[in-house]
mmCIF file of C-alpha atoms and ligand atoms in Angstrom:
data_model
loop_
_atom_site.group_PDB
_atom_site.id
_atom_site.type_symbol
_atom_site.label_atom_id
_atom_site.label_comp_id
_atom_site.label_asym_id
_atom_site.label_seq_id
_atom_site.Cartn_x
_atom_site.Cartn_y
_atom_site.Cartn_z
ATOM 1 C CA UNK A 1 -21.606 -45.021 -66.495
ATOM 2 C CA UNK A 2 -24.210 -43.263 -68.726
ATOM 3 C CA UNK A 3 -27.155 -45.093 -70.214
ATOM 4 C CA UNK A 4 -26.253 -46.598 -73.538
ATOM 5 C CA UNK A 5 -27.635 -44.747 -76.576
ATOM 6 C CA UNK A 6 -27.253 -47.352 -79.073
ATOM 7 C CA UNK A 7 -30.022 -49.932 -77.796
ATOM 8 C CA UNK A 8 -33.553 -48.967 -79.021
ATOM 9 C CA UNK A 9 -35.847 -48.392 -76.090
ATOM 10 C CA UNK A 10 -39.502 -49.098 -75.599
ATOM 11 C CA UNK A 11 -41.765 -48.212 -72.850
ATOM 12 C CA UNK A 12 -43.217 -51.646 -72.658
ATOM 13 C CA UNK A 13 -43.123 -55.091 -74.276
ATOM 14 C CA UNK A 14 -46.320 -54.427 -76.332
ATOM 15 C CA UNK A 15 -44.736 -51.224 -77.681
ATOM 16 C CA UNK A 16 -41.506 -53.076 -78.685
ATOM 17 C CA UNK A 17 -43.389 -55.773 -80.453
ATOM 18 C CA UNK A 18 -45.787 -53.432 -82.230
ATOM 19 C CA UNK A 19 -42.956 -51.239 -83.490
ATOM 20 C CA UNK A 20 -40.599 -54.098 -84.424
ATOM 21 C CA UNK A 21 -42.710 -57.217 -85.218
ATOM 22 C CA UNK A 22 -39.347 -58.971 -85.224
ATOM 23 C CA UNK A 23 -38.935 -62.018 -87.530
ATOM 24 C CA UNK A 24 -35.615 -62.641 -85.688
ATOM 25 C CA UNK A 25 -35.290 -63.088 -81.810
ATOM 26 C CA UNK A 26 -34.859 -59.974 -79.818
ATOM 27 C CA UNK A 27 -33.222 -59.813 -76.338
ATOM 28 C CA UNK A 28 -35.211 -57.226 -74.013
ATOM 29 C CA UNK A 29 -33.120 -55.613 -71.213
ATOM 30 C CA UNK A 30 -35.059 -54.500 -67.979
ATOM 31 C CA UNK A 31 -32.779 -52.124 -66.184
ATOM 32 C CA UNK A 32 -35.007 -52.025 -63.213
ATOM 33 C CA UNK A 33 -34.930 -55.587 -62.737
ATOM 34 C CA UNK A 34 -30.944 -55.601 -62.524
ATOM 35 C CA UNK A 35 -31.202 -52.874 -59.916
ATOM 36 C CA UNK A 36 -33.685 -54.968 -57.872
ATOM 37 C CA UNK A 37 -31.379 -58.107 -58.235
ATOM 38 C CA UNK A 38 -28.221 -56.289 -57.256
ATOM 39 C CA UNK A 39 -29.742 -54.488 -54.247
ATOM 40 C CA UNK A 40 -31.128 -57.672 -52.886
ATOM 41 C CA UNK A 41 -27.431 -58.798 -52.312
ATOM 42 C CA UNK A 42 -26.215 -55.366 -51.461
ATOM 43 C CA UNK A 43 -28.628 -55.010 -48.871
ATOM 44 C CA UNK A 44 -29.188 -58.715 -47.605
ATOM 45 C CA UNK A 45 -25.944 -60.624 -48.219
ATOM 46 C CA UNK A 46 -23.477 -60.351 -45.181
ATOM 47 C CA UNK A 47 -20.375 -59.566 -47.461
ATOM 48 C CA UNK A 48 -19.522 -58.650 -50.979
ATOM 49 C CA UNK A 49 -21.249 -60.310 -53.943
ATOM 50 C CA UNK A 50 -18.996 -60.843 -57.039
ATOM 51 C CA UNK A 51 -20.987 -61.220 -60.411
ATOM 52 C CA UNK A 52 -20.082 -64.589 -62.073
ATOM 53 C CA UNK A 53 -19.396 -63.205 -65.388
ATOM 54 C CA UNK A 54 -19.795 -66.474 -67.115
ATOM 55 C CA UNK A 55 -23.591 -66.424 -66.548
ATOM 56 C CA UNK A 56 -23.892 -63.707 -69.069
ATOM 57 C CA UNK A 57 -20.901 -61.671 -70.293
ATOM 58 C CA UNK A 58 -22.870 -59.550 -72.846
ATOM 59 C CA UNK A 59 -21.397 -55.960 -72.679
ATOM 60 C CA UNK A 60 -25.123 -54.736 -72.586
ATOM 61 C CA UNK A 61 -25.709 -56.814 -69.477
ATOM 62 C CA UNK A 62 -22.237 -56.104 -67.781
ATOM 63 C CA UNK A 63 -23.019 -52.343 -68.054
ATOM 64 C CA UNK A 64 -26.484 -52.892 -66.240
ATOM 65 C CA UNK A 65 -24.868 -54.982 -63.454
ATOM 66 C CA UNK A 66 -22.159 -52.318 -62.863
ATOM 67 C CA UNK A 67 -24.815 -49.537 -63.068
ATOM 68 C CA UNK A 68 -26.800 -51.481 -60.432
ATOM 69 C CA UNK A 69 -23.878 -51.293 -57.967
ATOM 70 C CA UNK A 70 -21.791 -54.384 -58.251
ATOM 71 C CA UNK A 71 -18.099 -53.889 -58.087
ATOM 72 C CA UNK A 72 -16.648 -57.414 -57.420
ATOM 73 C CA UNK A 73 -16.359 -59.809 -60.337
ATOM 74 C CA UNK A 74 -15.854 -63.663 -60.319
ATOM 75 C CA UNK A 75 -13.711 -63.925 -63.585
ATOM 76 C CA UNK A 76 -12.999 -67.567 -64.051
ATOM 77 C CA UNK A 77 -10.697 -67.123 -67.160
ATOM 78 C CA UNK A 78 -8.109 -64.630 -68.499
ATOM 79 C CA UNK A 79 -10.610 -63.673 -70.987
ATOM 80 C CA UNK A 80 -13.035 -62.583 -68.462
ATOM 81 C CA UNK A 81 -10.627 -60.656 -66.413
ATOM 82 C CA UNK A 82 -9.313 -58.786 -69.535
ATOM 83 C CA UNK A 83 -13.054 -58.249 -70.546
ATOM 84 C CA UNK A 84 -13.920 -56.702 -67.013
ATOM 85 C CA UNK A 85 -10.836 -54.778 -66.400
ATOM 86 C CA UNK A 86 -10.945 -53.086 -69.874
ATOM 87 C CA UNK A 87 -14.482 -52.252 -69.596
ATOM 88 C CA UNK A 88 -14.478 -51.124 -65.690
ATOM 89 C CA UNK A 89 -10.907 -50.497 -64.752
ATOM 90 C CA UNK A 90 -11.947 -49.943 -61.080
ATOM 91 C CA UNK A 91 -13.663 -53.195 -60.969
ATOM 92 C CA UNK A 92 -12.081 -55.970 -58.443
ATOM 93 C CA UNK A 93 -11.628 -59.182 -60.252
ATOM 94 C CA UNK A 94 -11.357 -62.516 -58.447
ATOM 95 C CA UNK A 95 -9.922 -65.446 -60.493
ATOM 96 C CA UNK A 96 -12.300 -68.053 -59.132
ATOM 97 C CA UNK A 97 -11.544 -71.147 -61.285
ATOM 98 C CA UNK A 98 -9.494 -73.862 -59.629
ATOM 99 C CA UNK A 99 -7.895 -75.067 -63.014
ATOM 100 C CA UNK A 100 -6.170 -72.511 -65.125
ATOM 101 C CA UNK A 101 -4.569 -72.486 -68.484
ATOM 102 C CA UNK A 102 -0.781 -72.063 -68.045
ATOM 103 C CA UNK A 103 0.222 -68.453 -68.285
ATOM 104 C CA UNK A 104 -3.171 -67.027 -67.290
ATOM 105 C CA UNK A 105 -2.502 -66.531 -63.744
ATOM 106 C CA UNK A 106 0.829 -64.585 -64.645
ATOM 107 C CA UNK A 107 -0.964 -62.203 -66.917
ATOM 108 C CA UNK A 108 -3.797 -61.725 -64.554
ATOM 109 C CA UNK A 109 -1.583 -60.928 -61.558
ATOM 110 C CA UNK A 110 1.140 -58.948 -63.644
ATOM 111 C CA UNK A 111 -1.038 -56.943 -65.973
ATOM 112 C CA UNK A 112 -4.343 -56.834 -64.330
ATOM 113 C CA UNK A 113 -3.332 -56.928 -60.430
ATOM 114 C CA UNK A 114 -5.542 -59.873 -59.620
ATOM 115 C CA UNK A 115 -4.549 -61.275 -56.219
ATOM 116 C CA UNK A 116 -7.405 -63.701 -55.391
ATOM 117 C CA UNK A 117 -7.094 -67.307 -56.986
ATOM 118 C CA UNK A 118 -8.612 -70.863 -56.233
ATOM 119 C CA UNK A 119 -7.060 -74.049 -56.049
ATOM 120 C CA UNK A 120 -8.123 -77.649 -55.309
ATOM 121 C CA UNK A 121 -4.809 -79.526 -55.676
ATOM 122 C CA UNK A 122 -1.096 -79.263 -54.992
ATOM 123 C CA UNK A 123 -0.290 -79.140 -58.738
ATOM 124 C CA UNK A 124 -2.393 -75.950 -59.387
ATOM 125 C CA UNK A 125 -1.026 -74.303 -56.182
ATOM 126 C CA UNK A 126 2.690 -74.947 -57.275
ATOM 127 C CA UNK A 127 1.762 -73.588 -60.954
ATOM 128 C CA UNK A 128 0.067 -70.477 -59.257
ATOM 129 C CA UNK A 129 3.038 -69.828 -56.991
ATOM 130 C CA UNK A 130 5.608 -70.343 -59.844
ATOM 131 C CA UNK A 131 3.511 -68.071 -62.306
ATOM 132 C CA UNK A 132 2.914 -65.227 -59.841
ATOM 133 C CA UNK A 133 6.205 -65.422 -57.726
ATOM 134 C CA UNK A 134 5.185 -63.351 -55.055
ATOM 135 C CA UNK A 135 2.760 -65.541 -52.588
ATOM 136 C CA UNK A 136 2.822 -62.771 -50.117
ATOM 137 C CA UNK A 137 0.445 -60.645 -52.407
ATOM 138 C CA UNK A 138 -1.933 -63.558 -52.820
ATOM 139 C CA UNK A 139 -5.030 -64.829 -51.209
ATOM 140 C CA UNK A 140 -5.631 -68.413 -52.231
ATOM 141 C CA UNK A 141 -9.031 -69.969 -51.749
ATOM 142 C CA UNK A 142 -9.233 -73.562 -51.428
ATOM 143 C CA UNK A 143 -12.476 -75.329 -53.297
ATOM 144 C CA UNK A 144 -14.333 -77.807 -51.167
ATOM 145 C CA UNK A 145 -16.527 -80.475 -52.535
ATOM 146 C CA UNK A 146 -20.233 -80.146 -51.338
ATOM 147 C CA UNK A 147 -22.296 -82.817 -52.967
ATOM 148 C CA UNK A 148 -25.532 -81.871 -51.229
ATOM 149 C CA UNK A 149 -28.243 -82.350 -53.549
ATOM 150 C CA UNK A 150 -30.245 -79.086 -53.209
ATOM 151 C CA UNK A 151 -29.428 -77.844 -56.535
ATOM 152 C CA UNK A 152 -30.522 -78.717 -60.145
ATOM 153 C CA UNK A 153 -26.969 -78.720 -61.504
ATOM 154 C CA UNK A 154 -24.261 -79.940 -59.328
ATOM 155 C CA UNK A 155 -20.855 -78.348 -59.482
ATOM 156 C CA UNK A 156 -18.687 -80.577 -57.203
ATOM 157 C CA UNK A 157 -17.867 -83.526 -59.287
ATOM 158 C CA UNK A 158 -15.413 -81.649 -61.409
ATOM 159 C CA UNK A 159 -13.892 -79.233 -58.890
ATOM 160 C CA UNK A 160 -13.213 -79.392 -55.251
ATOM 161 C CA UNK A 161 -11.614 -81.431 -52.488
ATOM 162 C CA UNK A 162 -12.277 -83.218 -49.155
ATOM 163 C CA UNK A 163 -11.837 -81.455 -45.779
ATOM 164 C CA UNK A 164 -8.735 -83.629 -45.153
ATOM 165 C CA UNK A 165 -7.030 -82.429 -48.241
ATOM 166 C CA UNK A 166 -8.353 -79.034 -48.038
ATOM 167 C CA UNK A 167 -7.032 -78.777 -44.489
ATOM 168 C CA UNK A 168 -3.508 -79.847 -45.972
ATOM 169 C CA UNK A 169 -3.616 -77.245 -48.810
ATOM 170 C CA UNK A 170 -4.687 -74.459 -46.287
ATOM 171 C CA UNK A 171 -1.482 -75.261 -44.294
ATOM 172 C CA UNK A 172 0.717 -75.276 -47.271
ATOM 173 C CA UNK A 173 -0.667 -71.932 -48.592
ATOM 174 C CA UNK A 174 0.145 -70.480 -45.066
ATOM 175 C CA UNK A 175 3.665 -71.858 -45.105
ATOM 176 C CA UNK A 176 4.240 -70.275 -48.519
ATOM 177 C CA UNK A 177 3.387 -66.947 -47.065
ATOM 178 C CA UNK A 178 -0.034 -66.404 -48.935
ATOM 179 C CA UNK A 179 -3.292 -65.786 -47.242
ATOM 180 C CA UNK A 180 -5.436 -69.025 -46.941
ATOM 181 C CA UNK A 181 -9.216 -68.868 -47.646
ATOM 182 C CA UNK A 182 -11.915 -71.268 -48.506
ATOM 183 C CA UNK A 183 -14.498 -71.502 -51.034
ATOM 184 C CA UNK A 184 -17.388 -73.955 -52.239
ATOM 185 C CA UNK A 185 -20.210 -74.058 -54.678
ATOM 186 C CA UNK A 186 -23.545 -75.671 -53.534
ATOM 187 C CA UNK A 187 -24.507 -76.096 -57.316
ATOM 188 C CA UNK A 188 -26.597 -73.982 -59.604
ATOM 189 C CA UNK A 189 -30.322 -73.235 -59.310
ATOM 190 C CA UNK A 190 -30.189 -74.277 -55.559
ATOM 191 C CA UNK A 191 -33.566 -74.581 -54.264
ATOM 192 C CA UNK A 192 -32.757 -75.232 -50.674
ATOM 193 C CA UNK A 193 -31.145 -72.609 -48.516
ATOM 194 C CA UNK A 194 -30.265 -75.359 -45.925
ATOM 195 C CA UNK A 195 -27.607 -76.509 -48.635
ATOM 196 C CA UNK A 196 -25.458 -73.327 -47.749
ATOM 197 C CA UNK A 197 -25.742 -74.210 -44.067
ATOM 198 C CA UNK A 198 -24.593 -77.700 -44.752
ATOM 199 C CA UNK A 199 -21.540 -76.372 -46.765
ATOM 200 C CA UNK A 200 -20.711 -74.004 -44.027
ATOM 201 C CA UNK A 201 -20.666 -76.956 -41.530
ATOM 202 C CA UNK A 202 -18.057 -78.659 -43.929
ATOM 203 C CA UNK A 203 -16.019 -75.406 -43.720
ATOM 204 C CA UNK A 204 -16.173 -75.595 -40.143
ATOM 205 C CA UNK A 205 -15.065 -79.280 -40.021
ATOM 206 C CA UNK A 206 -12.262 -78.269 -42.571
ATOM 207 C CA UNK A 207 -11.037 -75.532 -40.160
ATOM 208 C CA UNK A 208 -10.970 -77.815 -37.176
ATOM 209 C CA UNK A 209 -8.731 -80.192 -39.100
ATOM 210 C CA UNK A 210 -6.526 -77.415 -40.560
ATOM 211 C CA UNK A 211 -5.997 -75.492 -37.266
ATOM 212 C CA UNK A 212 -5.484 -72.522 -39.675
ATOM 213 C CA UNK A 213 -7.259 -69.023 -39.439
ATOM 214 C CA UNK A 214 -8.643 -68.231 -42.928
ATOM 215 C CA UNK A 215 -8.431 -64.640 -44.482
ATOM 216 C CA UNK A 216 -11.787 -65.110 -46.252
ATOM 217 C CA UNK A 217 -14.689 -67.332 -47.121
ATOM 218 C CA UNK A 218 -16.531 -67.485 -50.442
ATOM 219 C CA UNK A 219 -19.626 -69.261 -50.445
ATOM 220 C CA UNK A 220 -20.169 -69.426 -54.321
ATOM 221 C CA UNK A 221 -23.174 -68.927 -56.417
ATOM 222 C CA UNK A 222 -26.301 -71.054 -56.871
ATOM 223 C CA UNK A 223 -29.122 -68.539 -55.911
ATOM 224 C CA UNK A 224 -31.950 -69.613 -58.004
ATOM 225 C CA UNK A 225 -33.863 -67.814 -60.777
ATOM 226 C CA UNK A 226 -37.778 -67.628 -60.663
ATOM 227 C CA UNK A 227 -38.559 -70.343 -63.364
ATOM 228 C CA UNK A 228 -41.776 -72.271 -63.850
ATOM 229 C CA UNK A 229 -41.855 -75.888 -62.390
ATOM 230 C CA UNK A 230 -39.536 -74.714 -59.408
ATOM 231 C CA UNK A 231 -40.639 -73.647 -56.079
ATOM 232 C CA UNK A 232 -38.032 -70.984 -55.307
ATOM 233 C CA UNK A 233 -37.837 -69.943 -51.617
ATOM 234 C CA UNK A 234 -37.677 -66.211 -50.698
ATOM 235 C CA UNK A 235 -33.935 -64.865 -50.892
ATOM 236 C CA UNK A 236 -34.366 -63.688 -47.264
ATOM 237 C CA UNK A 237 -34.356 -67.513 -46.232
ATOM 238 C CA UNK A 238 -31.077 -67.730 -47.940
ATOM 239 C CA UNK A 239 -29.522 -64.902 -46.349
ATOM 240 C CA UNK A 240 -30.881 -65.546 -42.959
ATOM 241 C CA UNK A 241 -29.702 -69.252 -43.130
ATOM 242 C CA UNK A 242 -26.288 -68.353 -44.267
ATOM 243 C CA UNK A 243 -25.911 -65.592 -41.608
ATOM 244 C CA UNK A 244 -26.998 -68.115 -38.972
ATOM 245 C CA UNK A 245 -24.433 -70.662 -40.198
ATOM 246 C CA UNK A 246 -21.714 -68.163 -40.459
ATOM 247 C CA UNK A 247 -22.070 -67.200 -36.787
ATOM 248 C CA UNK A 248 -21.100 -70.921 -35.914
ATOM 249 C CA UNK A 249 -17.718 -70.408 -37.568
ATOM 250 C CA UNK A 250 -16.999 -67.707 -34.914
ATOM 251 C CA UNK A 251 -14.980 -65.612 -37.256
ATOM 252 C CA UNK A 252 -16.009 -62.233 -36.752
ATOM 253 C CA UNK A 253 -14.929 -59.622 -39.381
ATOM 254 C CA UNK A 254 -13.788 -62.254 -41.754
ATOM 255 C CA UNK A 255 -14.488 -61.018 -45.321
ATOM 256 C CA UNK A 256 -17.320 -63.071 -46.880
ATOM 257 C CA UNK A 257 -18.034 -63.152 -50.654
ATOM 258 C CA UNK A 258 -20.545 -64.822 -52.695
ATOM 259 C CA UNK A 259 -20.467 -65.437 -56.484
ATOM 260 C CA UNK A 260 -23.998 -65.175 -57.938
ATOM 261 C CA UNK A 261 -24.353 -65.474 -61.616
ATOM 262 C CA UNK A 262 -28.001 -66.613 -62.339
ATOM 263 C CA UNK A 263 -29.506 -64.405 -59.542
ATOM 264 C CA UNK A 264 -28.068 -61.128 -60.629
ATOM 265 C CA UNK A 265 -29.136 -61.172 -64.153
ATOM 266 C CA UNK A 266 -31.709 -63.948 -64.871
ATOM 267 C CA UNK A 267 -34.693 -61.684 -64.416
ATOM 268 C CA UNK A 268 -33.198 -58.699 -66.244
ATOM 269 C CA UNK A 269 -33.592 -60.269 -69.695
ATOM 270 C CA UNK A 270 -36.725 -61.459 -71.646
ATOM 271 C CA UNK A 271 -36.640 -62.861 -75.058
ATOM 272 C CA UNK A 272 -39.138 -62.147 -77.810
ATOM 273 C CA UNK A 273 -39.480 -65.212 -80.301
ATOM 274 C CA UNK A 274 -42.011 -65.490 -83.102
ATOM 275 C CA UNK A 275 -43.953 -68.596 -84.168
ATOM 276 C CA UNK A 276 -42.933 -69.616 -87.689
ATOM 277 C CA UNK A 277 -45.164 -72.590 -88.280
ATOM 278 C CA UNK A 278 -47.851 -74.730 -86.349
ATOM 279 C CA UNK A 279 -48.594 -78.280 -87.103
ATOM 280 C CA UNK A 280 -51.314 -79.578 -84.890
ATOM 281 C CA UNK A 281 -49.703 -79.278 -81.314
ATOM 282 C CA UNK A 282 -46.184 -78.541 -82.679
ATOM 283 C CA UNK A 283 -44.777 -75.069 -82.982
ATOM 284 C CA UNK A 284 -41.737 -74.102 -84.883
ATOM 285 C CA UNK A 285 -40.233 -70.860 -83.480
ATOM 286 C CA UNK A 286 -37.231 -68.676 -84.489
ATOM 287 C CA UNK A 287 -34.825 -69.722 -81.656
ATOM 288 C CA UNK A 288 -33.948 -73.040 -80.129
ATOM 289 C CA UNK A 289 -31.683 -75.110 -78.064
ATOM 290 C CA UNK A 290 -28.604 -74.104 -80.073
ATOM 291 C CA UNK A 291 -29.495 -70.389 -79.413
ATOM 292 C CA UNK A 292 -30.809 -69.236 -76.179
ATOM 293 C CA UNK A 293 -32.425 -72.310 -74.852
ATOM 294 C CA UNK A 294 -29.425 -74.634 -74.083
ATOM 295 C CA UNK A 295 -29.799 -74.712 -70.393
ATOM 296 C CA UNK A 296 -33.175 -76.214 -70.597
ATOM 297 C CA UNK A 297 -31.555 -79.468 -72.112
ATOM 298 C CA UNK A 298 -29.182 -80.010 -69.272
ATOM 299 C CA UNK A 299 -29.540 -83.393 -67.492
ATOM 300 C CA UNK A 300 -31.280 -82.633 -64.152
ATOM 301 C CA UNK A 301 -32.495 -79.100 -65.146
ATOM 302 C CA UNK A 302 -36.356 -79.488 -64.887
ATOM 303 C CA UNK A 303 -37.169 -75.699 -65.191
ATOM 304 C CA UNK A 304 -38.743 -73.717 -67.771
ATOM 305 C CA UNK A 305 -38.726 -69.960 -68.424
ATOM 306 C CA UNK A 306 -42.085 -68.173 -67.721
ATOM 307 C CA UNK A 307 -43.826 -67.349 -70.947
ATOM 308 C CA UNK A 308 -46.365 -64.691 -72.270
ATOM 309 C CA UNK A 309 -47.850 -64.855 -75.732
ATOM 310 C CA UNK A 310 -48.836 -61.698 -77.903
ATOM 311 C CA UNK A 311 -50.628 -61.233 -81.156
ATOM 312 C CA UNK A 312 -50.566 -58.262 -83.424
ATOM 313 C CA UNK A 313 -54.143 -56.922 -84.360
ATOM 314 C CA UNK A 314 -55.314 -55.454 -87.662
ATOM 315 C CA UNK A 315 -54.263 -51.930 -86.452
ATOM 316 C CA UNK A 316 -50.697 -53.401 -85.701
ATOM 317 C CA UNK A 317 -51.192 -53.384 -81.873
ATOM 318 C CA UNK A 318 -49.616 -56.045 -79.768
ATOM 319 C CA UNK A 319 -52.129 -57.366 -77.301
ATOM 320 C CA UNK A 320 -51.908 -60.644 -75.080
ATOM 321 C CA UNK A 321 -53.227 -63.590 -76.880
ATOM 322 C CA UNK A 322 -56.341 -64.988 -75.138
ATOM 323 C CA UNK A 323 -56.992 -68.737 -74.905
ATOM 324 C CA UNK A 324 -56.836 -71.523 -72.561
ATOM 325 C CA UNK A 325 -53.384 -72.858 -72.147
ATOM 326 C CA UNK A 326 -52.599 -76.387 -73.590
ATOM 327 C CA UNK A 327 -49.215 -78.223 -73.994
ATOM 328 C CA UNK A 328 -47.262 -77.584 -77.167
ATOM 329 C CA UNK A 329 -43.993 -79.219 -78.438
ATOM 330 C CA UNK A 330 -41.685 -76.436 -79.323
ATOM 331 C CA UNK A 331 -39.119 -76.663 -81.994
ATOM 332 C CA UNK A 332 -36.170 -74.395 -82.791
ATOM 333 C CA UNK A 333 -35.000 -73.132 -86.372
ATOM 334 C CA UNK A 334 -32.083 -75.415 -86.944
ATOM 335 C CA UNK A 335 -32.253 -78.659 -89.012
ATOM 336 C CA UNK A 336 -31.361 -80.672 -85.992
ATOM 337 C CA UNK A 337 -34.072 -83.181 -84.564
ATOM 338 C CA UNK A 338 -32.591 -82.309 -81.007
ATOM 339 C CA UNK A 339 -33.490 -78.849 -81.460
ATOM 340 C CA UNK A 340 -36.418 -78.959 -79.384
ATOM 341 C CA UNK A 341 -37.559 -77.648 -76.040
ATOM 342 C CA UNK A 342 -37.286 -80.662 -73.739
ATOM 343 C CA UNK A 343 -40.617 -80.268 -72.249
ATOM 344 C CA UNK A 344 -43.857 -79.106 -73.597
ATOM 345 C CA UNK A 345 -44.697 -75.444 -73.108
ATOM 346 C CA UNK A 346 -48.184 -74.426 -71.955
ATOM 347 C CA UNK A 347 -49.494 -71.826 -74.510
ATOM 348 C CA UNK A 348 -52.774 -70.600 -75.466
ATOM 349 C CA UNK A 349 -54.709 -72.743 -77.542
ATOM 350 C CA UNK A 350 -55.141 -70.513 -80.627
ATOM 351 C CA UNK A 351 -51.593 -69.590 -81.163
ATOM 352 C CA UNK A 352 -50.203 -69.728 -84.663
ATOM 353 C CA UNK A 353 -47.643 -68.287 -87.078
ATOM 354 C CA UNK A 354 -46.876 -64.762 -86.711
ATOM 355 C CA UNK A 355 -47.618 -64.694 -82.849
ATOM 356 C CA UNK A 356 -44.776 -63.827 -80.413
ATOM 357 C CA UNK A 357 -43.740 -65.895 -77.450
ATOM 358 C CA UNK A 358 -41.949 -63.889 -74.934
ATOM 359 C CA UNK A 359 -39.689 -66.008 -72.445
ATOM 360 C CA UNK A 360 -38.968 -64.154 -69.279
ATOM 361 C CA UNK A 361 -36.132 -64.492 -66.832
ATOM 362 C CA UNK A 362 -33.933 -65.746 -69.507
ATOM 363 C CA UNK A 363 -30.700 -63.933 -68.673
ATOM 364 C CA UNK A 364 -28.667 -66.705 -67.070
ATOM 365 C CA UNK A 365 -26.585 -69.197 -69.343
ATOM 366 C CA UNK A 366 -28.602 -68.285 -72.638
ATOM 367 C CA UNK A 367 -26.671 -65.516 -74.463
ATOM 368 C CA UNK A 368 -23.638 -66.761 -72.982
ATOM 369 C CA UNK A 369 -23.584 -70.430 -74.493
ATOM 370 C CA UNK A 370 -25.587 -69.593 -77.793
ATOM 371 C CA UNK A 371 -24.017 -70.832 -80.914
ATOM 372 C CA UNK A 372 -24.116 -69.753 -84.559
ATOM 373 C CA UNK A 373 -25.071 -73.348 -85.636
ATOM 374 C CA UNK A 374 -27.103 -73.612 -88.903
ATOM 375 C CA UNK A 375 -26.596 -69.865 -89.414
ATOM 376 C CA UNK A 376 -28.818 -68.824 -86.551
ATOM 377 C CA UNK A 377 -27.267 -66.422 -83.915
ATOM 378 C CA UNK A 378 -29.729 -64.262 -81.966
ATOM 379 C CA UNK A 379 -28.015 -60.950 -81.325
ATOM 380 C CA UNK A 380 -30.661 -58.179 -81.561
ATOM 381 C CA UNK A 381 -31.072 -56.227 -78.253
ATOM 382 C CA UNK A 382 -33.712 -53.606 -77.042
ATOM 383 C CA UNK A 383 -34.268 -52.091 -73.670
ATOM 384 C CA UNK A 384 -37.791 -51.939 -71.935
ATOM 385 C CA UNK A 385 -38.265 -49.135 -69.691
ATOM 386 C CA UNK A 386 -35.549 -46.862 -68.025
HETATM 387 C C1 PLP B 401 -17.135 -71.253 -59.654
HETATM 388 C C2 PLP B 401 -18.463 -70.664 -60.049
HETATM 389 N N1 PLP B 401 -18.888 -69.435 -59.254
HETATM 390 C C3 PLP B 401 -20.219 -69.112 -59.497
HETATM 391 C C4 PLP B 401 -21.017 -69.538 -60.461
HETATM 392 C C5 PLP B 401 -22.243 -69.107 -60.787
HETATM 393 O O1 PLP B 401 -23.190 -69.957 -60.289
HETATM 394 P P1 PLP B 401 -24.771 -69.351 -60.238
HETATM 395 O O2 PLP B 401 -25.126 -68.928 -61.688
HETATM 396 O O3 PLP B 401 -25.453 -70.762 -60.047
HETATM 397 O O4 PLP B 401 -24.890 -68.457 -59.222
HETATM 398 C C6 PLP B 401 -20.414 -70.744 -61.152
HETATM 399 C C7 PLP B 401 -21.369 -71.291 -62.098
HETATM 400 O O5 PLP B 401 -21.083 -72.232 -62.860
HETATM 401 C C8 PLP B 401 -19.165 -71.425 -60.804
HETATM 402 O O6 PLP B 401 -18.823 -72.405 -61.527
#
């Protein structure tokens, strides 16, 4: 895919701010960071990494994920399957949501050739078989519950089943003529590599109960982003721990997948915001929790995006704003009192209207969940570097 020509490019963040002095929020793509993130998985993960499209489905982001070499996609809705197959016809889509809207599996299978699906109960299995009508072509992953506590956001109270029920489902899948497989998700922003080893131990117990040979294992997403307030272990620790745990399954040659969302795109995006008003230690900026900052408000999510502050001098040059950092309450632009970043942000003491706060590593679950509430919808894009 050729580089996009419709996105303004700047050599540096300073150059972008000097040239634009944007009054509206601006998303800044860093192509090099997408490459580094993808390469980590292509080199270090012992299998194929699917990009979890839900983390950021913006076409600008998808193009950079594709250009970085990712070819598998965790598409968890018909809309995502359609989006990916239309944009990248050679992409391999895996429909990795255990509960599907009636009719979606049929269209994914018949029109887009998707053969990987997830279930966590008999009802969804029956529905999947009825809609696709050809179990011999399907690989069906059973989703396990893994309530392990290493992640900021758990993903096992809504989906997943116990080893006993999973074992029964695996047997049924085999009898129906489809290929049985297993999957789990340790939770998002998982700060403990050991959580993956614990989950793989649940896989081992499930396989013992089922007595079935699985055709694949998908260890989900959860790999963390480099936020402030979080001690993020090196990725190598995750990959080494996963490799060691997989060896205990003694299933050489079995296809292994993971479904990183955050880890493939968080660092590739920064956001330029502008300070509109300062009242003592309270700042009002042009984006907020109904825009790019929703994830910060989720219960249990105690991380923040790293920030840098720039001011524009009399010659129009953007420069880092000096000054000792101190805590500020930061409010978004809407009329809602709840539109405030949940934790104070450490910012230079002299910050004021017209200054720019750049939030880094903001690629995950920001663009994806922004709303147009109150008439504010951030959607200006630039690229920094090549
Ligand atoms: C099934 C599934 N896979 C992958 C992901 C991506 O997770 P993460 O962004 O933590 O890697 C999610 C996130 O909700 C998910 O639900």
